[in-house]
Amino acid sequence: MFRACLRLSVCVLLTACVSPLEDRRFDNHLVRMEQNEDLARLLPRESDRDRIRRLLGPRVGLVQTGSEEASLSGSSGRAAALTSDGYFLTAWHVVSEGSFYLEELRLVKKLPAGRITLEQAEGAFAIDRYPGRIVWSQPDLDLALVEFPGVKSVPFRKLGAIPQKGALVCTSDDTGFGFYDPRYGIPSLVGNGSFLAAGQILEVNAPKIPGSPRILVTDLVARGGMSGAPLSTPSGTLLGIITRAQSSYFEPQDIETVATMVSPELLRNLIAADRRSPASR
């Protein structure tokens, strides 16, 4: 898939799908190794990593498409909570192909101590699914404002700061799923598991007109299934939504992650207008 970018480059949307950036298609040990190397360099203290996981995890939703009866048959991405009552910002390509829903894992009975079997783990959890609807979208920016009625979410309180080049940025989610061959363990894992990743800002396409969209280019390592995840400061300010990875035509080994953001005022106005409309009732 090719798309016009800030410079001549090859791009791929980060929903798990066929792409020219093959190692970034799925959750896998190569991506995790790169993410861990960056974490060791940029966030060397485990306490800082734990704090970011606790800060961002509750503010991120796992979005699935396809059949609710067989969620793995569809694709998936993430979304960032903007309100406490189910309004989220995500990447347009995560929700553009049909019905979609937010998936939440719920503990229904206490897990036994020590090692547990797969059957015990499956019986201890239930999955709640909340169908979503598109409130607003701008496909050329790959952004969509969506609502999941009935969801109680923990929102980002601060939106839209403009970071400086070199600034530390991060993303995280504590939900997801993955599969691995027990003969080979984690190195064989694929799917869409939980994640924590950090990087630095490489380029800021700051709006010259107040309220215009902003594009952020980073060296943060992202992969399929992280589309729609928040790009955040370590203190929890939402900077944008992860939309794609890109590599330079001349330096294909250097893969960058792109995030996009629109005016927080626009988002607040869209949500307020939607709440007054019959569609939200």
XYZ file of C-alpha atoms in Angstrom:
281
model
C 0.000 0.000 0.000
C 1.459 3.334 -1.004
C 0.528 6.784 0.262
C 1.847 10.339 -0.121
C 3.870 11.269 2.970
C 5.973 14.139 4.237
C 8.771 12.953 1.983
C 9.282 10.259 -0.640
C 8.596 7.091 1.310
C 6.914 3.721 1.496
C 4.057 3.610 4.030
C 1.900 1.005 5.683
C -1.209 1.375 7.818
C -0.571 -0.273 11.155
C -3.650 -2.443 11.346
C -2.471 -6.029 10.969
C -2.556 -6.585 7.204
C -0.252 -7.353 4.294
C 2.440 -4.707 4.052
C 5.851 -4.023 2.532
C 7.215 -3.577 6.072
C 6.943 -7.284 6.742
C 8.430 -7.393 10.243
C 5.868 -4.843 11.441
C 2.791 -6.811 10.371
C 2.151 -8.537 13.703
C 3.131 -8.641 17.330
C 6.369 -10.639 17.174
C 9.639 -11.141 19.012
C 11.621 -8.884 16.627
C 9.330 -5.915 17.271
C 9.308 -6.585 21.017
C 13.099 -6.764 21.045
C 13.345 -3.362 19.327
C 10.783 -1.850 21.697
C 12.660 -3.212 24.725
C 15.958 -1.814 23.451
C 14.388 1.636 23.159
C 12.847 1.335 26.625
C 16.229 0.437 28.118
C 17.742 3.518 26.490
C 14.949 6.055 27.030
C 13.195 4.764 30.168
C 15.864 2.782 32.014
C 13.975 2.731 35.336
C 11.341 0.029 35.623
C 9.344 2.292 37.945
C 8.941 4.835 35.114
C 7.748 2.117 32.742
C 5.232 0.826 35.292
C 3.934 4.352 35.857
C 3.339 4.866 32.127
C 1.595 1.500 31.824
C -0.741 2.412 34.697
C -1.298 5.897 33.291
C -2.059 4.980 29.674
C -3.500 1.475 29.902
C -6.960 2.436 31.242
C -7.231 5.229 28.643
C -6.834 2.909 25.633
C -9.478 0.650 24.123
C -9.011 -2.483 21.995
C -11.143 -2.097 18.847
C -12.180 -5.174 16.858
C -13.873 -5.488 13.492
C -15.635 -8.414 11.896
C -17.876 -10.956 13.580
C -18.462 -10.567 17.322
C -18.820 -14.365 17.537
C -15.340 -14.845 16.067
C -13.407 -11.704 16.823
C -10.104 -13.101 15.575
C -11.542 -13.297 12.053
C -11.472 -9.521 11.759
C -8.779 -6.939 12.236
C -8.069 -4.834 15.265
C -6.517 -1.637 16.467
C -6.705 0.772 19.378
C -8.535 3.958 20.352
C -7.815 6.741 22.857
C -10.553 7.741 25.312
C -11.594 11.406 25.161
C -14.501 11.272 27.608
C -15.701 9.110 30.480
C -18.829 8.032 28.565
C -17.447 6.289 25.501
C -16.103 8.837 22.990
C -12.756 7.770 21.532
C -10.336 8.990 18.858
C -8.853 6.350 16.575
C -7.390 5.831 13.112
C -9.959 5.905 10.319
C -8.672 2.703 8.729
C -9.339 0.813 11.989
C -13.114 1.415 11.750
C -13.730 2.143 8.062
C -14.530 -1.324 6.740
C -17.811 -2.089 8.520
C -19.092 -2.855 11.993
C -16.678 -2.516 14.885
C -16.785 -2.799 18.650
C -14.756 -2.177 21.794
C -13.640 -5.346 23.527
C -13.072 -5.488 27.302
C -11.773 -8.442 29.293
C -13.458 -8.960 32.676
C -12.366 -11.253 35.535
C -15.393 -13.318 36.619
C -13.816 -15.651 39.162
C -10.670 -15.774 41.221
C -7.674 -17.423 39.595
C -6.014 -20.286 41.500
C -2.542 -19.714 42.917
C 0.482 -20.952 41.026
C 0.519 -22.295 37.474
C -2.879 -22.508 35.782
C -4.094 -24.389 32.745
C -5.448 -22.745 29.602
C -8.903 -24.056 30.493
C -8.720 -22.430 33.947
C -7.658 -19.123 32.444
C -10.437 -19.198 29.847
C -13.059 -19.908 32.496
C -11.904 -17.065 34.703
C -12.533 -14.307 32.188
C -15.448 -12.971 30.185
C -15.306 -10.647 27.198
C -17.681 -7.688 26.950
C -18.206 -6.197 23.493
C -19.651 -2.742 22.874
C -20.709 -1.925 19.284
C -19.438 1.438 18.075
C -20.533 4.118 15.648
C -18.622 6.778 13.732
C -19.373 10.317 14.899
C -16.916 12.119 12.611
C -14.141 11.113 10.276
C -11.504 12.647 8.058
C -10.117 9.834 5.902
C -7.351 11.949 4.348
C -5.944 12.425 7.873
C -6.768 8.819 8.819
C -8.676 9.956 11.903
C -12.116 9.101 13.259
C -14.095 10.150 16.312
C -16.208 7.202 17.481
C -18.616 6.421 20.297
C -19.171 3.156 22.148
C -22.484 3.605 24.016
C -22.437 2.060 27.465
C -18.662 2.164 27.904
C -17.252 3.748 31.052
C -13.830 5.011 30.049
C -10.918 6.841 31.678
C -10.209 9.833 29.415
C -7.106 11.776 28.520
C -7.455 15.105 30.326
C -4.812 17.035 28.406
C -4.858 17.160 24.604
C -2.897 18.660 21.798
C 0.418 20.028 23.110
C 3.038 20.614 20.380
C 6.249 18.756 21.266
C 9.756 19.825 20.323
C 12.053 17.773 18.115
C 13.824 15.196 20.272
C 11.060 15.089 22.899
C 10.347 11.742 24.572
C 7.027 10.155 23.567
C 5.399 6.858 24.457
C 2.397 4.605 23.959
C 0.987 1.652 25.870
C -1.973 -0.661 26.249
C -2.507 -3.413 28.813
C -5.009 -5.444 26.763
C -4.692 -7.646 23.692
C -4.091 -11.231 22.672
C -1.295 -13.294 21.199
C -0.476 -16.860 20.206
C 2.747 -18.788 20.315
C 4.008 -22.272 19.621
C 4.870 -23.745 23.055
C 7.856 -25.514 21.491
C 9.460 -22.149 20.740
C 7.892 -19.848 23.332
C 7.686 -16.070 23.076
C 9.968 -15.784 20.001
C 7.164 -17.344 17.929
C 4.444 -15.049 19.269
C 2.138 -13.341 16.776
C -1.155 -11.561 17.263
C -1.979 -8.271 18.948
C -0.765 -8.335 22.519
C -0.278 -5.640 25.135
C 2.606 -3.244 24.579
C 4.743 -0.422 25.897
C 6.931 1.561 23.494
C 8.910 4.783 23.680
C 10.703 6.944 21.142
C 11.629 10.492 20.226
C 10.117 13.111 17.957
C 11.952 13.354 14.635
C 9.770 15.897 12.857
C 6.789 18.116 13.687
C 4.497 19.419 10.987
C 2.999 22.084 13.248
C -0.101 23.908 11.975
C 0.516 27.397 10.615
C -3.188 28.139 10.994
C -4.666 27.645 14.498
C -6.810 24.516 14.582
C -5.153 22.864 11.572
C -4.089 19.198 11.780
C -0.631 18.292 13.027
C 1.592 15.431 11.853
C 4.279 13.974 14.148
C 7.064 11.705 12.879
C 8.824 9.586 15.505
C 11.299 6.722 15.825
C 8.934 4.876 18.196
C 8.628 1.217 17.149
C 5.034 0.328 16.246
C 3.503 -2.695 14.523
C 0.215 -4.043 13.222
C -2.573 -3.704 15.785
C -1.226 -0.466 17.272
C -3.095 1.787 14.828
C -5.247 4.210 16.786
C -3.110 3.946 19.910
C -2.292 7.242 21.604
C 1.041 8.979 21.176
C 1.559 10.599 24.549
C 4.032 12.484 26.676
C 5.322 10.495 29.691
C 3.020 12.635 31.865
C -0.092 11.637 29.899
C -0.774 14.482 27.453
C -2.335 13.126 24.260
C -0.232 14.313 21.299
C -1.842 12.335 18.502
C -3.094 8.997 17.222
C -0.727 6.467 15.635
C -1.774 6.012 12.014
C 1.041 4.451 9.981
C 4.649 3.392 9.630
C 6.862 4.642 6.837
C 10.354 4.066 5.544
C 12.437 6.278 3.313
C 12.715 5.211 -0.320
C 16.471 5.716 -0.046
C 16.884 4.244 3.475
C 14.241 1.486 3.779
C 15.859 0.109 6.945
C 14.924 3.275 8.871
C 11.267 2.818 9.794
C 9.349 5.720 11.325
C 5.981 5.893 13.064
C 3.568 8.691 12.186
C 0.878 10.146 14.469
C -1.820 12.682 13.615
C -3.844 15.102 15.735
C -6.559 17.672 15.152
C -7.577 20.630 17.284
C -8.811 19.666 20.773
C -11.431 22.396 20.398
C -12.749 20.692 17.258
C -13.035 17.390 19.120
C -14.834 19.005 22.052
C -17.272 20.755 19.695
C -17.955 17.552 17.754
C -18.679 15.645 20.966
C -20.942 18.396 22.310
C -22.906 18.537 19.038
C -23.232 14.762 18.927
C -24.583 14.627 22.447
C -27.371 16.968 21.374
C -28.243 14.875 18.323
C -30.820 12.039 18.227
C -28.156 9.571 17.042
C -26.473 9.587 20.441
C -29.639 8.706 22.360
